[in-house]
């Protein structure tokens, strides 16, 4: 099992928040997916924002969050906007 702290884009604070919502490993994050994880985070931590969603997607796909494709960013932004 890969610790969240060893995953790209996951810092100590995001790791802490993920653990609070029941995601404790990279495998659990990948199985849950970035959108569902973001939704769970948003319910518990209303201050999470689009950058968190980008970070989650980057963590799952092993890409720096600022290097996601424009198409992926557009899709994630549309999803994030639904929860404002």
Short mmCIF file of N, CA and C in Angstrom, two decimals:
data_model
loop_
_atom_site.label_atom_id
_atom_site.label_comp_id
_atom_site.label_asym_id
_atom_site.label_seq_id
_atom_site.Cartn_x
_atom_site.Cartn_y
_atom_site.Cartn_z
N UNK A 1 0.84 -1.17 0.00
CA UNK A 1 0.00 0.00 0.00
C UNK A 1 0.89 1.24 0.00
N UNK A 2 0.65 2.15 -0.93
CA UNK A 2 1.45 3.36 -1.05
C UNK A 2 0.83 4.47 -0.20
N UNK A 3 1.65 5.06 0.66
CA UNK A 3 1.19 6.16 1.51
C UNK A 3 0.86 7.38 0.67
N UNK A 4 -0.15 8.10 1.09
CA UNK A 4 -0.55 9.31 0.37
C UNK A 4 0.58 10.33 0.32
N UNK A 5 1.38 10.40 1.38
CA UNK A 5 2.46 11.39 1.43
C UNK A 5 3.54 11.11 0.38
N UNK A 6 3.54 9.94 -0.21
CA UNK A 6 4.52 9.59 -1.24
C UNK A 6 4.00 9.86 -2.66
N UNK A 7 2.76 10.33 -2.77
CA UNK A 7 2.12 10.53 -4.06
C UNK A 7 2.30 11.98 -4.52
N UNK A 8 2.55 12.13 -5.81
CA UNK A 8 2.70 13.45 -6.42
C UNK A 8 1.46 14.31 -6.11
N UNK A 9 1.68 15.57 -5.80
CA UNK A 9 0.64 16.58 -5.55
C UNK A 9 -0.05 16.48 -4.20
N UNK A 10 0.29 15.49 -3.38
CA UNK A 10 -0.37 15.33 -2.08
C UNK A 10 0.59 15.78 -0.99
N UNK A 11 0.30 16.94 -0.42
CA UNK A 11 1.09 17.45 0.70
C UNK A 11 0.50 16.96 2.02
N UNK A 12 1.12 17.36 3.09
CA UNK A 12 0.71 16.91 4.43
C UNK A 12 -0.74 17.32 4.75
N UNK A 13 -1.12 18.54 4.40
CA UNK A 13 -2.47 19.01 4.73
C UNK A 13 -3.53 18.26 3.92
N UNK A 14 -3.31 18.06 2.64
CA UNK A 14 -4.26 17.31 1.84
C UNK A 14 -4.30 15.85 2.29
N UNK A 15 -3.16 15.31 2.64
CA UNK A 15 -3.13 13.95 3.17
C UNK A 15 -3.99 13.84 4.42
N UNK A 16 -3.87 14.81 5.31
CA UNK A 16 -4.65 14.82 6.55
C UNK A 16 -6.15 14.84 6.24
N UNK A 17 -6.55 15.70 5.32
CA UNK A 17 -7.96 15.81 4.95
C UNK A 17 -8.47 14.53 4.31
N UNK A 18 -7.66 13.93 3.46
CA UNK A 18 -8.05 12.68 2.82
C UNK A 18 -8.24 11.58 3.87
N UNK A 19 -7.38 11.52 4.84
CA UNK A 19 -7.50 10.52 5.88
C UNK A 19 -8.78 10.73 6.71
N UNK A 20 -9.14 11.97 6.93
CA UNK A 20 -10.36 12.27 7.68
C UNK A 20 -11.59 11.75 6.95
N UNK A 21 -11.57 11.80 5.62
CA UNK A 21 -12.74 11.31 4.86
C UNK A 21 -12.61 9.82 4.52
N UNK A 22 -11.59 9.17 5.05
CA UNK A 22 -11.48 7.72 4.91
C UNK A 22 -10.62 7.22 3.77
N UNK A 23 -9.84 8.09 3.18
CA UNK A 23 -8.91 7.67 2.12
C UNK A 23 -7.51 7.69 2.70
N UNK A 24 -6.92 6.50 2.80
CA UNK A 24 -5.64 6.37 3.51
C UNK A 24 -4.48 5.89 2.66
N UNK A 25 -4.73 5.63 1.39
CA UNK A 25 -3.65 5.14 0.54
C UNK A 25 -3.86 5.62 -0.89
N UNK A 26 -2.81 5.52 -1.68
CA UNK A 26 -2.89 5.88 -3.09
C UNK A 26 -3.89 4.99 -3.81
N UNK A 27 -3.94 3.73 -3.42
CA UNK A 27 -4.87 2.79 -4.05
C UNK A 27 -6.31 3.20 -3.79
N UNK A 28 -6.61 3.59 -2.56
CA UNK A 28 -7.96 4.03 -2.22
C UNK A 28 -8.32 5.29 -2.98
N UNK A 29 -7.38 6.19 -3.12
CA UNK A 29 -7.62 7.42 -3.89
C UNK A 29 -7.93 7.09 -5.34
N UNK A 30 -7.13 6.23 -5.92
CA UNK A 30 -7.34 5.86 -7.32
C UNK A 30 -8.69 5.16 -7.51
N UNK A 31 -9.04 4.27 -6.59
CA UNK A 31 -10.31 3.55 -6.69
C UNK A 31 -11.51 4.48 -6.52
N UNK A 32 -11.36 5.49 -5.70
CA UNK A 32 -12.45 6.44 -5.46
C UNK A 32 -12.58 7.42 -6.61
N UNK A 33 -11.44 7.82 -7.19
CA UNK A 33 -11.45 8.77 -8.30
C UNK A 33 -11.39 10.20 -7.80
N UNK A 34 -10.92 11.08 -8.66
CA UNK A 34 -10.72 12.47 -8.25
C UNK A 34 -12.04 13.19 -7.98
N UNK A 35 -13.05 12.96 -8.80
CA UNK A 35 -14.31 13.68 -8.63
C UNK A 35 -15.05 13.26 -7.36
N UNK A 36 -15.15 11.97 -7.13
CA UNK A 36 -15.83 11.49 -5.92
C UNK A 36 -15.07 11.92 -4.68
N UNK A 37 -13.74 11.86 -4.73
CA UNK A 37 -12.92 12.30 -3.60
C UNK A 37 -13.13 13.78 -3.35
N UNK A 38 -13.14 14.58 -4.41
CA UNK A 38 -13.36 16.01 -4.27
C UNK A 38 -14.73 16.27 -3.64
N UNK A 39 -15.74 15.56 -4.10
CA UNK A 39 -17.09 15.72 -3.55
C UNK A 39 -17.09 15.43 -2.05
N UNK A 40 -16.45 14.36 -1.64
CA UNK A 40 -16.37 14.01 -0.22
C UNK A 40 -15.61 15.08 0.57
N UNK A 41 -14.51 15.57 -0.01
CA UNK A 41 -13.74 16.63 0.65
C UNK A 41 -14.58 17.89 0.79
N UNK A 42 -15.29 18.24 -0.27
CA UNK A 42 -16.10 19.47 -0.28
C UNK A 42 -17.19 19.42 0.78
N UNK A 43 -17.75 18.24 1.00
CA UNK A 43 -18.77 18.09 2.04
C UNK A 43 -18.19 18.34 3.43
N UNK A 44 -17.00 17.88 3.65
CA UNK A 44 -16.37 18.00 4.99
C UNK A 44 -15.59 19.30 5.13
N UNK A 45 -14.98 19.76 4.05
CA UNK A 45 -14.14 20.96 4.05
C UNK A 45 -14.60 21.89 2.93
N UNK A 46 -15.60 22.72 3.17
CA UNK A 46 -16.17 23.56 2.10
C UNK A 46 -15.16 24.48 1.42
N UNK A 47 -14.03 24.72 2.04
CA UNK A 47 -13.04 25.63 1.47
C UNK A 47 -12.19 25.00 0.37
N UNK A 48 -12.28 23.68 0.17
CA UNK A 48 -11.48 23.08 -0.90
C UNK A 48 -11.92 23.67 -2.23
N UNK A 49 -10.97 23.79 -3.14
CA UNK A 49 -11.23 24.49 -4.39
C UNK A 49 -10.75 23.69 -5.59
N UNK A 50 -10.85 24.29 -6.74
CA UNK A 50 -10.50 23.66 -7.99
C UNK A 50 -9.06 23.13 -7.98
N UNK A 51 -8.16 23.84 -7.36
CA UNK A 51 -6.76 23.39 -7.31
C UNK A 51 -6.66 22.04 -6.60
N UNK A 52 -7.47 21.84 -5.59
CA UNK A 52 -7.49 20.54 -4.91
C UNK A 52 -7.93 19.44 -5.87
N UNK A 53 -8.94 19.73 -6.66
CA UNK A 53 -9.42 18.75 -7.64
C UNK A 53 -8.33 18.44 -8.67
N UNK A 54 -7.66 19.48 -9.16
CA UNK A 54 -6.54 19.27 -10.09
C UNK A 54 -5.46 18.42 -9.43
N UNK A 55 -5.17 18.70 -8.17
CA UNK A 55 -4.14 17.95 -7.45
C UNK A 55 -4.51 16.48 -7.31
N UNK A 56 -5.77 16.22 -7.02
CA UNK A 56 -6.24 14.84 -6.91
C UNK A 56 -6.11 14.10 -8.23
N UNK A 57 -6.54 14.75 -9.31
CA UNK A 57 -6.44 14.12 -10.64
C UNK A 57 -4.98 13.88 -11.01
N UNK A 58 -4.13 14.85 -10.72
CA UNK A 58 -2.71 14.68 -10.99
C UNK A 58 -2.10 13.56 -10.16
N UNK A 59 -2.54 13.44 -8.93
CA UNK A 59 -2.04 12.37 -8.07
C UNK A 59 -2.42 11.01 -8.63
N UNK A 60 -3.65 10.89 -9.11
CA UNK A 60 -4.13 9.62 -9.65
C UNK A 60 -3.42 9.27 -10.96
N UNK A 61 -3.16 10.27 -11.78
CA UNK A 61 -2.55 10.03 -13.09
C UNK A 61 -1.04 10.21 -13.09
N UNK A 62 -0.47 10.55 -11.93
CA UNK A 62 0.97 10.76 -11.76
C UNK A 62 1.49 11.87 -12.68
N UNK A 63 0.76 13.00 -12.66
CA UNK A 63 1.13 14.19 -13.43
C UNK A 63 1.08 15.38 -12.48
N UNK A 64 2.04 16.30 -12.59
CA UNK A 64 1.94 17.53 -11.81
C UNK A 64 0.64 18.22 -12.16
N UNK A 65 -0.07 18.71 -11.14
CA UNK A 65 -1.41 19.24 -11.37
C UNK A 65 -1.43 20.36 -12.40
N UNK A 66 -0.36 21.13 -12.52
CA UNK A 66 -0.33 22.23 -13.48
C UNK A 66 0.02 21.77 -14.90
N UNK A 67 0.23 20.48 -15.08
CA UNK A 67 0.53 19.92 -16.40
C UNK A 67 -0.63 19.10 -16.96
N UNK A 68 -1.78 19.12 -16.29
CA UNK A 68 -2.94 18.42 -16.82
C UNK A 68 -3.33 19.03 -18.16
N UNK A 69 -3.92 18.23 -19.02
CA UNK A 69 -4.33 18.74 -20.33
C UNK A 69 -5.44 19.78 -20.17
N UNK A 70 -5.55 20.64 -21.15
CA UNK A 70 -6.61 21.66 -21.12
C UNK A 70 -7.99 21.01 -21.10
N UNK A 71 -8.13 19.92 -21.82
CA UNK A 71 -9.41 19.20 -21.85
C UNK A 71 -9.76 18.66 -20.45
N UNK A 72 -8.78 18.09 -19.78
CA UNK A 72 -9.00 17.58 -18.42
C UNK A 72 -9.34 18.71 -17.47
N UNK A 73 -8.60 19.82 -17.56
CA UNK A 73 -8.87 20.96 -16.71
C UNK A 73 -10.28 21.50 -16.92
N UNK A 74 -10.70 21.56 -18.18
CA UNK A 74 -12.04 22.07 -18.50
C UNK A 74 -13.10 21.17 -17.88
N UNK A 75 -12.93 19.86 -18.02
CA UNK A 75 -13.87 18.91 -17.45
C UNK A 75 -13.92 19.03 -15.93
N UNK A 76 -12.76 19.10 -15.29
CA UNK A 76 -12.71 19.21 -13.84
C UNK A 76 -13.30 20.53 -13.35
N UNK A 77 -13.05 21.60 -14.08
CA UNK A 77 -13.61 22.90 -13.70
C UNK A 77 -15.13 22.87 -13.77
N UNK A 78 -15.69 22.27 -14.80
CA UNK A 78 -17.14 22.16 -14.92
C UNK A 78 -17.70 21.37 -13.73
N UNK A 79 -17.03 20.31 -13.35
CA UNK A 79 -17.47 19.51 -12.19
C UNK A 79 -17.38 20.35 -10.92
N UNK A 80 -16.28 21.03 -10.73
CA UNK A 80 -16.09 21.86 -9.54
C UNK A 80 -17.14 22.97 -9.45
N UNK A 81 -17.47 23.57 -10.58
CA UNK A 81 -18.46 24.65 -10.60
C UNK A 81 -19.83 24.19 -10.13
N UNK A 82 -20.13 22.91 -10.28
CA UNK A 82 -21.40 22.38 -9.81
C UNK A 82 -21.54 22.44 -8.29
N UNK A 83 -20.41 22.52 -7.58
CA UNK A 83 -20.42 22.46 -6.12
C UNK A 83 -20.16 23.81 -5.46
N UNK A 84 -20.27 24.89 -6.21
CA UNK A 84 -20.06 26.23 -5.62
C UNK A 84 -21.32 26.71 -4.96
#
